[in-house]
PDB file of C-alpha atoms in Angstrom:
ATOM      1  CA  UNK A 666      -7.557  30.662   4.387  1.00 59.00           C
ATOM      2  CA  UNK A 667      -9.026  28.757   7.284  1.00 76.00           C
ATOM      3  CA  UNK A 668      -6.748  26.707   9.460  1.00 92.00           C
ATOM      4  CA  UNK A 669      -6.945  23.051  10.688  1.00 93.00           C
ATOM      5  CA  UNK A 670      -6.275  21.016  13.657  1.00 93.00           C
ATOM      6  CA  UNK A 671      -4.799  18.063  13.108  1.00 95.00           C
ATOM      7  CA  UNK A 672      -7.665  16.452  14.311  1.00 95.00           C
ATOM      8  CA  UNK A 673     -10.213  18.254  11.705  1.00 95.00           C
ATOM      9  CA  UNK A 674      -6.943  17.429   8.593  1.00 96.00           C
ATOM     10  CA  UNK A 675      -7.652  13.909   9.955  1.00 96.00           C
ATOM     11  CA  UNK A 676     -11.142  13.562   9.548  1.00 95.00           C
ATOM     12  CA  UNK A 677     -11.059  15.770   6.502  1.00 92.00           C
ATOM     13  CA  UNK A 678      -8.543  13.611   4.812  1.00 94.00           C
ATOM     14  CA  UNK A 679      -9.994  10.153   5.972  1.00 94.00           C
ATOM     15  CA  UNK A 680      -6.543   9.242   8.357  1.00 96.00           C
ATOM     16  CA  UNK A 681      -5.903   8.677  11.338  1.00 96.00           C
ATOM     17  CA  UNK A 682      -4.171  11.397  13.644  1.00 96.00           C
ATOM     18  CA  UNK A 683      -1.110   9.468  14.464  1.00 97.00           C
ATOM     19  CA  UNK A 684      -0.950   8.991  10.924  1.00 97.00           C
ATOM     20  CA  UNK A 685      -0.260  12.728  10.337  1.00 97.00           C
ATOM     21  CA  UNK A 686       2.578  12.791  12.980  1.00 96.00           C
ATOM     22  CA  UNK A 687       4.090   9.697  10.927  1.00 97.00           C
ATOM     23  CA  UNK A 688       4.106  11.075   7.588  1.00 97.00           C
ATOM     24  CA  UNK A 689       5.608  14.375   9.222  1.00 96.00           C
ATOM     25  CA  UNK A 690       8.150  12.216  11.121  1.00 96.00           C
ATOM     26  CA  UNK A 691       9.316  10.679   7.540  1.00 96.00           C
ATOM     27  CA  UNK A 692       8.865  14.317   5.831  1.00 95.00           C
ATOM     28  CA  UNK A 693       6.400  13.292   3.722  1.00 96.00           C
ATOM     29  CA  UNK A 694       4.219  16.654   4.933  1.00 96.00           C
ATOM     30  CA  UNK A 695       6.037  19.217   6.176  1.00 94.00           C
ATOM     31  CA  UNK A 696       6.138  19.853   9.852  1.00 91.00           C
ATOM     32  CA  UNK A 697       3.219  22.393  10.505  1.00 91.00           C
ATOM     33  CA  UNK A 698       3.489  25.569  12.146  1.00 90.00           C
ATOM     34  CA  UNK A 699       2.022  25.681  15.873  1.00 90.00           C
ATOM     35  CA  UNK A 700      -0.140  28.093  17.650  1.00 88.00           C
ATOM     36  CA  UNK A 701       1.173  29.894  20.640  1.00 88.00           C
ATOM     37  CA  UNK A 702      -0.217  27.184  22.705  1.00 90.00           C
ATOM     38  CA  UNK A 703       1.859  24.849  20.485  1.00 89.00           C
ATOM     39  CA  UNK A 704      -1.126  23.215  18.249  1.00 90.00           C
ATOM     40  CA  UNK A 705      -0.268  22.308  14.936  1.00 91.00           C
ATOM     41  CA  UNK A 706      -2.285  23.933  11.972  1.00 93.00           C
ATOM     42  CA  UNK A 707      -2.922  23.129   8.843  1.00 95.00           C
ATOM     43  CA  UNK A 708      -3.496  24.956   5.800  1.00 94.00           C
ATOM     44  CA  UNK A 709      -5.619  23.741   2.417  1.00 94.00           C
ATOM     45  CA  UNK A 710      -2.011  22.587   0.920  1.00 94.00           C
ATOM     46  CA  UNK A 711      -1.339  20.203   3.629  1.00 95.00           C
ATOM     47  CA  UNK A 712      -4.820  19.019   3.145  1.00 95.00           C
ATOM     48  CA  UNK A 713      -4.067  18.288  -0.527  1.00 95.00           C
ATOM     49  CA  UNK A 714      -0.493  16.725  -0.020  1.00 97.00           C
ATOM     50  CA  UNK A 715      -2.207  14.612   2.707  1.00 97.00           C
ATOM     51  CA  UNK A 716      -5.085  13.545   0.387  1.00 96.00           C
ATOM     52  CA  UNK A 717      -2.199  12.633  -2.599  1.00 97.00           C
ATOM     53  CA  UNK A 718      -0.329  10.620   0.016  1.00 97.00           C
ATOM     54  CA  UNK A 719      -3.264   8.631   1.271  1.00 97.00           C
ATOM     55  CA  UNK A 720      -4.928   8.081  -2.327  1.00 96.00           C
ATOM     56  CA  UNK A 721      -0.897   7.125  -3.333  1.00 97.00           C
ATOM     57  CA  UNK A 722      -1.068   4.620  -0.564  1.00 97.00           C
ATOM     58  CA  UNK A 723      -4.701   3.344  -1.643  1.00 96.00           C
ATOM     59  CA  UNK A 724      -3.380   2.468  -4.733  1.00 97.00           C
ATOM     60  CA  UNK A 725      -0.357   0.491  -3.513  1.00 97.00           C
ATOM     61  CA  UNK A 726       3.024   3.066  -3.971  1.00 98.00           C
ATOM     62  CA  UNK A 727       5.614   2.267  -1.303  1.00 97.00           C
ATOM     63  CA  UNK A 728       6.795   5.455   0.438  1.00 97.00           C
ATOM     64  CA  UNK A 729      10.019   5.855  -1.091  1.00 97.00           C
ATOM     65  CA  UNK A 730       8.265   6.127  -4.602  1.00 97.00           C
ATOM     66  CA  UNK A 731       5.562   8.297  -3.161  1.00 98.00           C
ATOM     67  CA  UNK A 732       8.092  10.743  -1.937  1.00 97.00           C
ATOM     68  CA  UNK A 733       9.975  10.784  -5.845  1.00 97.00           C
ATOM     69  CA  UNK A 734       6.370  11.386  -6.686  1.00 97.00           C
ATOM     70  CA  UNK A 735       5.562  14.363  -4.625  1.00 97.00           C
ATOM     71  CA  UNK A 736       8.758  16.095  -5.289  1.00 96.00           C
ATOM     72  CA  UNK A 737       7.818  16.052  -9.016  1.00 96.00           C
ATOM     73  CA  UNK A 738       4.149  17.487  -7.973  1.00 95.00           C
ATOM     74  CA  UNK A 739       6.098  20.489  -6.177  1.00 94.00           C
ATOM     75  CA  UNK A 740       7.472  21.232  -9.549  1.00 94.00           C
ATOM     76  CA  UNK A 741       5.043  20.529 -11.806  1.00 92.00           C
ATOM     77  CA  UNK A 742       7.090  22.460 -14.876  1.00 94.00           C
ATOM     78  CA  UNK A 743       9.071  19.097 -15.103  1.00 91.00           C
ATOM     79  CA  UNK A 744       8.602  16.646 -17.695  1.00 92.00           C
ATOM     80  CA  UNK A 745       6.301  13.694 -16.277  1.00 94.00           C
ATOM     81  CA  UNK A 746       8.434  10.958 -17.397  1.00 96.00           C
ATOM     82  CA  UNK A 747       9.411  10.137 -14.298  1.00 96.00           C
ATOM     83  CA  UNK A 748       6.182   9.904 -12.605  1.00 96.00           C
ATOM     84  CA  UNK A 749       5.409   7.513 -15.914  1.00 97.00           C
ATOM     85  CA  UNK A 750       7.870   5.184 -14.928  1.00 97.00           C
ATOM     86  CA  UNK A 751       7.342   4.875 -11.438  1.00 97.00           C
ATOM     87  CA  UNK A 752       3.646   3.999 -12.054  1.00 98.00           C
ATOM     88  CA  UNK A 753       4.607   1.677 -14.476  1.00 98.00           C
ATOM     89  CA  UNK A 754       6.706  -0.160 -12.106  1.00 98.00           C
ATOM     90  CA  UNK A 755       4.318   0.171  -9.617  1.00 98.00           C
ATOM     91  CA  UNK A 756       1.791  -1.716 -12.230  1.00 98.00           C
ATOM     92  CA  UNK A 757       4.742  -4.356 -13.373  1.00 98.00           C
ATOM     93  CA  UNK A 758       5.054  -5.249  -9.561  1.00 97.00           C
ATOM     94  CA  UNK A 759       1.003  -5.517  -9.494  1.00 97.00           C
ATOM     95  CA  UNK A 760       0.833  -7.913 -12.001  1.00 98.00           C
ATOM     96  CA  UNK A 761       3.107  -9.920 -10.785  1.00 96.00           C
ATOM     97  CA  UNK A 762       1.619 -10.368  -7.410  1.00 96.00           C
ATOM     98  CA  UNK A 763      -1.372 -10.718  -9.300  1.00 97.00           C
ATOM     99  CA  UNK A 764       0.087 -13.414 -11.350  1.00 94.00           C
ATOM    100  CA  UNK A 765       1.687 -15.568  -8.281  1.00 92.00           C
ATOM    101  CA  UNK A 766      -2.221 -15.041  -6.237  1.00 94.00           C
ATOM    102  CA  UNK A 767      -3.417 -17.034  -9.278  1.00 94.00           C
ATOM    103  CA  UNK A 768      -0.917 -19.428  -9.333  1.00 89.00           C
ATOM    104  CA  UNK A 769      -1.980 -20.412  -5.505  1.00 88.00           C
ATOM    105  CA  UNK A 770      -5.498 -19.787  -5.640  1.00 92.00           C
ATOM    106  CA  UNK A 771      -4.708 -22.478  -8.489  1.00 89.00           C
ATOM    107  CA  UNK A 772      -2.699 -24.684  -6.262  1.00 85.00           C
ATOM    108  CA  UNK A 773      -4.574 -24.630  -3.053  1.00 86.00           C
ATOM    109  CA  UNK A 774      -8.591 -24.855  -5.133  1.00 89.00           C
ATOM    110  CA  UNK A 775      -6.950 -28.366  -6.732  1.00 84.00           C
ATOM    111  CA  UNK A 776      -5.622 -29.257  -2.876  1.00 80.00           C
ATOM    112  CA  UNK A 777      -8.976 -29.113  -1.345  1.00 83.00           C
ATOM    113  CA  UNK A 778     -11.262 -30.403  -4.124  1.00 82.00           C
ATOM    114  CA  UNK A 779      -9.020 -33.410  -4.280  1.00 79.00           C
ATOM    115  CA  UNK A 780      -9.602 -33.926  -0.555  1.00 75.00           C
ATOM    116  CA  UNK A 781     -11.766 -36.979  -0.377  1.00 72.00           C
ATOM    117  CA  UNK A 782     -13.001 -35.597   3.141  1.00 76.00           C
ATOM    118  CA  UNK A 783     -11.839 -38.837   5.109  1.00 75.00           C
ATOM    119  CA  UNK A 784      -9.439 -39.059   7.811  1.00 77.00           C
ATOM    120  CA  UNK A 785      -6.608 -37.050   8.693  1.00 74.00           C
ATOM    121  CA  UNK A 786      -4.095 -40.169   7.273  1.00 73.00           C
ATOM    122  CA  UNK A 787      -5.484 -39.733   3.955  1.00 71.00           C
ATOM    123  CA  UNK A 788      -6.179 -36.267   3.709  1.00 78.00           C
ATOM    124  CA  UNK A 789      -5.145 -34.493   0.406  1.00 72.00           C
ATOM    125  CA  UNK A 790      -4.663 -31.177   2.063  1.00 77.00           C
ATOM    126  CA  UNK A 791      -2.187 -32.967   4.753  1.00 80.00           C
ATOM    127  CA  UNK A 792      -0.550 -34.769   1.781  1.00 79.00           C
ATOM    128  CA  UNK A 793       0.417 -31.767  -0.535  1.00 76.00           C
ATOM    129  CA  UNK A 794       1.361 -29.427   2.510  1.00 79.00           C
ATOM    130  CA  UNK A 795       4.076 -32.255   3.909  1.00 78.00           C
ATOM    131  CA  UNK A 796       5.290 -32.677   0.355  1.00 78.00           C
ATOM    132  CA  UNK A 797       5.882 -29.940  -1.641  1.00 74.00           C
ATOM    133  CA  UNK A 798       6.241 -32.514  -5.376  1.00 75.00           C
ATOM    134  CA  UNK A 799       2.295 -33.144  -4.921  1.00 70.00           C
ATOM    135  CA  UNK A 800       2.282 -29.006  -6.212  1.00 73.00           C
ATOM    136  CA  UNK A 801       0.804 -28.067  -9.312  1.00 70.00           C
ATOM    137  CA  UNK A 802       3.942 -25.235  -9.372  1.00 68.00           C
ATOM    138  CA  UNK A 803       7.014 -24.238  -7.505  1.00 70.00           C
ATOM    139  CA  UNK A 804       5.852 -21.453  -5.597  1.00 63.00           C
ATOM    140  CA  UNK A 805       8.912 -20.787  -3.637  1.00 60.00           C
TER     141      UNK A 805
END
């Protein structure tokens, strides 16, 4: 099984070296073995982990749930209802950003296409941002 630098796992797994070292730091990969002249080196697993991590990451998870998540792919003989539930939180926390980006794409479309495009003193956009009951919603 060949080995990698951590430079090759890098460019391999589309991260950045530093990266690597952080997700080692956190335990996230295990801390690789070293060469005589004390270079880390990979193996295929490490690849993998680091290509679940950084897909994980793509899709949103938070380390701390990526971390539950790998320690139920080390022992993949357990039921998955775990991993269920944290990607259904994951998705319940989605669409709720989701859900308050509407809301103020909502609230700041109506601010500037009721700007009559006039002077500062009677500018719609200056108007709604110093008072907050000009708002469509409360978006605190």
């Amino acid at each position: 099984m060949p080995q990698l630098t951590i430079g090759a796992l890098a460019a391999q797994a589309g991260v950045k070296v530093p990266t690597i070292r952080y997700y080692e730091s956190i335990g996230l990969l295990p801390a690789a073995p070293r060469t005589d002249s004390n270079r880390r080196t990979y193996d295929e697993a490490a690849a993998r982990r680091l290509r679940f991590i950084r897909h994980a990451r793509e899709l949103g998870f938070d380390v701390d749930s990526i971390r539950q998540l790998l320690s139920l792919a080390d022992d993949p003989s357990q039921p998955c209802a775990q991993a269920d539930a944290l990607a259904r939180t994951h998705l319940a926390d989605i669409e709720s950003k989701i859900a308050r980006l509407e809301a103020l794409r909502a609230e700041v479309r109506q601010m500037v296409e009721q700007c009559a495009h006039g002077q500062v003193r009677t500018c719609h956009v200056i108007e709604v941002l110093a008072d907050h009951a000009h708002c469509l919603h409360d978006h605190h």
